[in-house]
mmCIF file of C-alpha atoms in Angstrom:
data_model
loop_
_atom_site.group_PDB
_atom_site.id
_atom_site.type_symbol
_atom_site.label_atom_id
_atom_site.label_comp_id
_atom_site.label_asym_id
_atom_site.label_seq_id
_atom_site.Cartn_x
_atom_site.Cartn_y
_atom_site.Cartn_z
ATOM 1 C CA UNK A 7 192.775 110.221 73.091
ATOM 2 C CA UNK A 8 190.795 107.184 74.223
ATOM 3 C CA UNK A 9 189.661 105.924 77.612
ATOM 4 C CA UNK A 10 189.480 102.494 79.152
ATOM 5 C CA UNK A 11 186.258 101.122 80.631
ATOM 6 C CA UNK A 12 187.414 102.079 84.106
ATOM 7 C CA UNK A 13 188.305 105.626 83.041
ATOM 8 C CA UNK A 14 184.988 106.082 81.239
ATOM 9 C CA UNK A 15 183.086 104.874 84.286
ATOM 10 C CA UNK A 16 184.974 107.280 86.555
ATOM 11 C CA UNK A 17 184.272 110.219 84.227
ATOM 12 C CA UNK A 18 180.553 109.389 84.197
ATOM 13 C CA UNK A 19 180.394 108.779 87.946
ATOM 14 C CA UNK A 20 179.392 105.147 87.610
ATOM 15 C CA UNK A 21 180.983 101.682 87.692
ATOM 16 C CA UNK A 22 182.557 99.390 85.127
ATOM 17 C CA UNK A 23 179.849 96.845 85.913
ATOM 18 C CA UNK A 24 177.183 99.368 84.927
ATOM 19 C CA UNK A 25 178.984 100.195 81.680
ATOM 20 C CA UNK A 26 179.158 96.519 80.778
ATOM 21 C CA UNK A 27 175.486 96.080 81.635
ATOM 22 C CA UNK A 28 174.549 98.925 79.276
ATOM 23 C CA UNK A 29 176.484 97.110 76.563
ATOM 24 C CA UNK A 30 174.588 93.907 77.287
ATOM 25 C CA UNK A 31 171.126 95.521 77.057
ATOM 26 C CA UNK A 32 172.022 97.473 73.929
ATOM 27 C CA UNK A 33 171.979 100.984 75.370
ATOM 28 C CA UNK A 34 175.662 101.688 74.856
ATOM 29 C CA UNK A 35 177.505 100.687 71.690
ATOM 30 C CA UNK A 36 180.655 98.646 71.985
ATOM 31 C CA UNK A 37 183.729 100.735 71.168
ATOM 32 C CA UNK A 38 186.585 99.812 68.887
ATOM 33 C CA UNK A 39 189.417 97.889 70.432
ATOM 34 C CA UNK A 40 193.086 98.727 70.444
ATOM 35 C CA UNK A 41 195.647 96.296 69.037
ATOM 36 C CA UNK A 42 196.116 94.895 72.522
ATOM 37 C CA UNK A 43 192.409 94.027 72.708
ATOM 38 C CA UNK A 44 191.401 96.718 75.213
ATOM 39 C CA UNK A 45 188.306 98.825 74.556
ATOM 40 C CA UNK A 46 188.876 102.415 73.448
ATOM 41 C CA UNK A 47 186.092 104.794 74.472
ATOM 42 C CA UNK A 48 185.658 108.291 73.064
ATOM 43 C CA UNK A 49 183.719 111.397 73.999
ATOM 44 C CA UNK A 50 180.618 110.154 72.149
ATOM 45 C CA UNK A 51 180.489 107.202 74.561
ATOM 46 C CA UNK A 52 180.875 109.550 77.514
ATOM 47 C CA UNK A 53 178.024 111.776 76.327
ATOM 48 C CA UNK A 54 175.821 108.740 75.698
ATOM 49 C CA UNK A 55 176.597 107.311 79.121
ATOM 50 C CA UNK A 56 175.894 110.628 80.844
ATOM 51 C CA UNK A 57 172.570 110.913 79.009
ATOM 52 C CA UNK A 58 171.518 107.432 80.131
ATOM 53 C CA UNK A 59 172.522 108.224 83.695
ATOM 54 C CA UNK A 60 170.581 111.479 83.673
ATOM 55 C CA UNK A 61 167.391 109.705 82.607
ATOM 56 C CA UNK A 62 167.803 106.823 85.037
ATOM 57 C CA UNK A 63 168.538 109.280 87.863
ATOM 58 C CA UNK A 64 165.158 110.873 87.050
ATOM 59 C CA UNK A 65 163.518 107.494 87.473
ATOM 60 C CA UNK A 66 163.240 106.386 83.847
ATOM 61 C CA UNK A 67 163.688 102.620 83.561
ATOM 62 C CA UNK A 68 166.393 101.267 81.263
ATOM 63 C CA UNK A 69 163.715 99.685 79.082
ATOM 64 C CA UNK A 70 162.087 103.116 78.558
ATOM 65 C CA UNK A 71 165.291 105.060 77.858
ATOM 66 C CA UNK A 72 165.170 104.552 74.057
ATOM 67 C CA UNK A 73 161.535 105.749 73.850
ATOM 68 C CA UNK A 74 162.203 108.857 75.952
ATOM 69 C CA UNK A 75 165.312 109.684 73.948
ATOM 70 C CA UNK A 76 163.558 109.302 70.608
ATOM 71 C CA UNK A 77 160.551 111.343 71.728
ATOM 72 C CA UNK A 78 158.090 108.817 70.281
ATOM 73 C CA UNK A 79 154.424 108.762 71.209
ATOM 74 C CA UNK A 80 155.153 106.712 74.328
ATOM 75 C CA UNK A 81 157.727 109.163 75.652
ATOM 76 C CA UNK A 82 155.270 111.756 76.946
ATOM 77 C CA UNK A 83 153.102 109.152 78.673
ATOM 78 C CA UNK A 84 156.174 107.582 80.272
ATOM 79 C CA UNK A 85 157.195 110.959 81.670
ATOM 80 C CA UNK A 86 153.657 111.748 82.820
ATOM 81 C CA UNK A 87 153.404 108.423 84.647
ATOM 82 C CA UNK A 88 156.777 109.030 86.237
ATOM 83 C CA UNK A 89 155.737 112.517 87.327
ATOM 84 C CA UNK A 90 152.554 111.113 88.893
ATOM 85 C CA UNK A 91 154.591 108.521 90.797
ATOM 86 C CA UNK A 92 156.939 111.217 92.058
ATOM 87 C CA UNK A 93 154.019 113.422 93.143
ATOM 88 C CA UNK A 94 152.479 110.516 95.072
ATOM 89 C CA UNK A 95 155.839 109.746 96.667
ATOM 90 C CA UNK A 96 156.307 113.390 97.709
ATOM 91 C CA UNK A 97 152.837 113.412 99.272
ATOM 92 C CA UNK A 98 153.581 110.175 101.117
ATOM 93 C CA UNK A 99 156.866 111.548 102.409
ATOM 94 C CA UNK A 100 155.197 114.772 103.540
ATOM 95 C CA UNK A 101 152.698 112.713 105.542
ATOM 96 C CA UNK A 102 155.588 110.742 106.995
ATOM 97 C CA UNK A 103 157.289 113.979 108.088
ATOM 98 C CA UNK A 104 154.110 115.148 109.821
ATOM 99 C CA UNK A 105 153.791 111.829 111.623
ATOM 100 C CA UNK A 106 157.459 111.897 112.630
ATOM 101 C CA UNK A 107 157.008 115.427 113.981
ATOM 102 C CA UNK A 108 154.014 114.249 116.010
ATOM 103 C CA UNK A 109 156.024 111.357 117.461
ATOM 104 C CA UNK A 110 158.945 113.670 118.297
ATOM 105 C CA UNK A 111 156.560 116.030 120.069
ATOM 106 C CA UNK A 112 154.697 113.282 121.876
ATOM 107 C CA UNK A 113 155.790 109.654 122.065
ATOM 108 C CA UNK A 114 152.178 108.645 122.758
ATOM 109 C CA UNK A 115 151.367 109.474 119.117
ATOM 110 C CA UNK A 116 153.197 106.334 118.025
ATOM 111 C CA UNK A 117 150.357 104.304 119.558
ATOM 112 C CA UNK A 118 147.665 106.102 117.557
ATOM 113 C CA UNK A 119 146.396 105.917 113.981
ATOM 114 C CA UNK A 120 147.815 108.947 112.077
ATOM 115 C CA UNK A 121 144.562 110.952 112.033
ATOM 116 C CA UNK A 122 144.109 110.459 115.780
ATOM 117 C CA UNK A 123 147.478 111.766 116.922
ATOM 118 C CA UNK A 124 145.986 114.998 118.321
ATOM 119 C CA UNK A 125 144.008 112.874 120.790
ATOM 120 C CA UNK A 126 147.055 111.048 122.114
ATOM 121 C CA UNK A 127 147.349 113.098 125.302
ATOM 122 C CA UNK A 128 143.687 112.685 126.209
ATOM 123 C CA UNK A 129 143.403 108.915 125.876
ATOM 124 C CA UNK A 130 144.753 106.263 128.233
ATOM 125 C CA UNK A 131 147.253 103.790 126.797
ATOM 126 C CA UNK A 132 144.682 100.998 126.720
ATOM 127 C CA UNK A 133 142.327 102.987 124.523
ATOM 128 C CA UNK A 134 145.165 104.058 122.246
ATOM 129 C CA UNK A 135 146.088 100.410 121.736
ATOM 130 C CA UNK A 136 142.473 99.514 120.992
ATOM 131 C CA UNK A 137 142.246 102.268 118.385
ATOM 132 C CA UNK A 138 145.407 101.098 116.696
ATOM 133 C CA UNK A 139 144.014 97.561 116.531
ATOM 134 C CA UNK A 140 140.658 98.784 115.216
ATOM 135 C CA UNK A 141 142.395 100.758 112.457
ATOM 136 C CA UNK A 142 143.288 97.415 110.849
ATOM 137 C CA UNK A 143 139.630 96.539 110.256
ATOM 138 C CA UNK A 144 137.464 99.670 110.177
ATOM 139 C CA UNK A 145 136.703 101.642 107.027
ATOM 140 C CA UNK A 146 137.905 105.267 106.770
ATOM 141 C CA UNK A 147 134.308 106.418 107.304
ATOM 142 C CA UNK A 148 134.005 104.340 110.472
ATOM 143 C CA UNK A 149 137.372 105.575 111.750
ATOM 144 C CA UNK A 150 136.280 109.172 111.122
ATOM 145 C CA UNK A 151 133.089 108.521 113.105
ATOM 146 C CA UNK A 152 135.150 107.028 115.907
ATOM 147 C CA UNK A 153 137.448 110.049 115.883
ATOM 148 C CA UNK A 154 134.467 112.405 116.105
ATOM 149 C CA UNK A 155 133.075 110.348 118.976
ATOM 150 C CA UNK A 156 136.353 110.522 120.911
ATOM 151 C CA UNK A 157 136.975 114.205 120.187
ATOM 152 C CA UNK A 158 134.307 115.292 122.675
ATOM 153 C CA UNK A 159 135.094 116.269 126.258
ATOM 154 C CA UNK A 160 136.068 113.406 128.529
ATOM 155 C CA UNK A 161 134.269 113.188 131.857
ATOM 156 C CA UNK A 162 135.102 111.630 135.182
ATOM 157 C CA UNK A 163 133.345 108.415 134.203
ATOM 158 C CA UNK A 164 135.916 107.749 131.480
ATOM 159 C CA UNK A 165 138.732 108.061 133.976
ATOM 160 C CA UNK A 166 136.907 105.881 136.507
ATOM 161 C CA UNK A 167 136.356 103.145 133.944
ATOM 162 C CA UNK A 168 140.008 103.261 132.831
ATOM 163 C CA UNK A 169 141.124 102.945 136.458
ATOM 164 C CA UNK A 170 138.635 100.189 137.371
ATOM 165 C CA UNK A 171 140.324 97.566 139.507
ATOM 166 C CA UNK A 172 140.049 93.965 138.379
ATOM 167 C CA UNK A 173 138.703 93.017 141.800
ATOM 168 C CA UNK A 174 136.083 95.767 141.950
ATOM 169 C CA UNK A 175 132.952 94.492 143.800
ATOM 170 C CA UNK A 176 129.759 93.637 141.976
ATOM 171 C CA UNK A 177 127.874 96.727 143.119
ATOM 172 C CA UNK A 178 130.615 99.037 141.831
ATOM 173 C CA UNK A 179 130.517 97.361 138.430
ATOM 174 C CA UNK A 180 126.740 97.571 138.250
ATOM 175 C CA UNK A 181 126.654 101.261 139.181
ATOM 176 C CA UNK A 182 129.288 102.010 136.590
ATOM 177 C CA UNK A 183 127.378 100.100 133.918
ATOM 178 C CA UNK A 184 124.191 102.000 134.751
ATOM 179 C CA UNK A 185 126.036 105.311 134.517
ATOM 180 C CA UNK A 186 127.700 104.357 131.222
ATOM 181 C CA UNK A 187 124.585 103.019 129.501
ATOM 182 C CA UNK A 188 123.029 106.423 128.561
ATOM 183 C CA UNK A 189 126.336 107.615 127.053
ATOM 184 C CA UNK A 190 126.733 104.434 125.033
ATOM 185 C CA UNK A 191 123.108 104.715 123.881
ATOM 186 C CA UNK A 192 123.725 108.253 122.664
ATOM 187 C CA UNK A 193 126.879 107.165 120.871
ATOM 188 C CA UNK A 194 124.875 104.468 119.108
ATOM 189 C CA UNK A 195 122.344 107.042 117.983
ATOM 190 C CA UNK A 196 125.019 109.452 116.786
ATOM 191 C CA UNK A 197 127.077 106.783 114.982
ATOM 192 C CA UNK A 198 124.822 103.786 114.258
ATOM 193 C CA UNK A 199 127.289 102.318 111.743
ATOM 194 C CA UNK A 200 129.875 101.610 114.444
ATOM 195 C CA UNK A 201 127.554 99.034 115.993
ATOM 196 C CA UNK A 202 127.507 96.894 112.848
ATOM 197 C CA UNK A 203 130.884 95.358 112.044
ATOM 198 C CA UNK A 204 129.561 93.941 108.795
ATOM 199 C CA UNK A 205 128.879 97.508 107.666
ATOM 200 C CA UNK A 206 131.781 99.382 109.252
ATOM 201 C CA UNK A 207 134.583 96.890 108.600
ATOM 202 C CA UNK A 208 136.706 96.620 105.465
ATOM 203 C CA UNK A 209 137.486 93.023 106.392
ATOM 204 C CA UNK A 210 135.230 90.021 106.625
ATOM 205 C CA UNK A 211 132.855 90.068 109.593
ATOM 206 C CA UNK A 212 134.475 87.021 111.190
ATOM 207 C CA UNK A 213 137.948 88.553 110.972
ATOM 208 C CA UNK A 214 136.698 91.906 112.288
ATOM 209 C CA UNK A 215 134.959 90.244 115.235
ATOM 210 C CA UNK A 216 138.102 88.275 116.070
ATOM 211 C CA UNK A 217 140.162 91.494 116.164
ATOM 212 C CA UNK A 218 137.635 93.239 118.419
ATOM 213 C CA UNK A 219 137.281 90.296 120.794
ATOM 214 C CA UNK A 220 141.016 89.649 121.050
ATOM 215 C CA UNK A 221 141.742 93.362 121.553
ATOM 216 C CA UNK A 222 139.149 93.728 124.324
ATOM 217 C CA UNK A 223 140.408 90.625 126.131
ATOM 218 C CA UNK A 224 144.026 91.727 125.764
ATOM 219 C CA UNK A 225 143.681 95.338 126.856
ATOM 220 C CA UNK A 226 140.829 95.226 129.387
ATOM 221 C CA UNK A 227 140.719 93.354 132.683
ATOM 222 C CA UNK A 228 137.856 91.122 133.810
ATOM 223 C CA UNK A 229 136.068 93.958 135.582
ATOM 224 C CA UNK A 230 136.148 96.134 132.430
ATOM 225 C CA UNK A 231 134.711 93.302 130.345
ATOM 226 C CA UNK A 232 132.043 92.605 132.935
ATOM 227 C CA UNK A 233 130.960 96.254 132.954
ATOM 228 C CA UNK A 234 130.748 96.280 129.148
ATOM 229 C CA UNK A 235 128.618 93.141 129.241
ATOM 230 C CA UNK A 236 126.346 94.753 131.806
ATOM 231 C CA UNK A 237 126.001 97.863 129.653
ATOM 232 C CA UNK A 238 125.024 95.668 126.715
ATOM 233 C CA UNK A 239 122.469 93.849 128.889
ATOM 234 C CA UNK A 240 120.933 97.133 130.085
ATOM 235 C CA UNK A 241 120.612 98.454 126.529
ATOM 236 C CA UNK A 242 119.173 95.145 125.318
ATOM 237 C CA UNK A 243 116.637 95.120 128.144
ATOM 238 C CA UNK A 244 115.628 98.716 127.370
ATOM 239 C CA UNK A 245 115.163 97.863 123.705
ATOM 240 C CA UNK A 246 113.113 94.783 124.555
ATOM 241 C CA UNK A 247 110.958 96.649 127.053
ATOM 242 C CA UNK A 248 110.448 99.487 124.601
ATOM 243 C CA UNK A 249 109.389 97.110 121.843
ATOM 244 C CA UNK A 250 106.932 95.308 124.115
ATOM 245 C CA UNK A 251 105.409 98.609 125.280
ATOM 246 C CA UNK A 252 104.991 99.753 121.702
ATOM 247 C CA UNK A 253 103.392 96.396 120.806
ATOM 248 C CA UNK A 254 100.989 96.610 123.755
ATOM 249 C CA UNK A 255 99.901 100.102 122.737
ATOM 250 C CA UNK A 256 99.327 98.862 119.233
#
């Protein structure tokens, strides 16, 4: 009893192209040929083909099949490396499942970095978009600090700032900046690294600054940007005044 290439491939659950490829790379010996020139495969070819398929199905590359089969000194390391790759892939897929579950539960989570998904309900869309943009430049430590900063209770001022109309009058902007300044000052004290892009970014400072500037301009209106500039001016003035007072006392 002998089988043709097609029959052998069907028995092994593969294709004739694969069988021919194994011949070409030296993994499967060429069989004897019948008088009509057709190949005649036997059970030893079937067993060999099934063994190769079993190893490749486990992730072993064709180039490593001979080493794994022979059990040489490389075989164990090949299998260990493969096991480590599979473990990393399983972990990655488990994270993906958690993120998919979060998105199915709340579509807003798609706009958030993975570790921030629990905050999705509490943040306006603009802030979610900013966070997603910042995740491309900030270090994991800086992102963790940002998450801690945002995890606190959100007051009325946050909602007022998010809802600030682009045509809000000057006095409204100034009052809002004055109310926001102490909170921003405290945030700077709690997380000083976030104020230094050169320290908190995993990209070059110029690239990080371009992301921040473009994101702020894209997702905030002119009134928002004006309030933020006013907050910065208030804090700068306080720092300058404080330094001068300290110098005078000295």
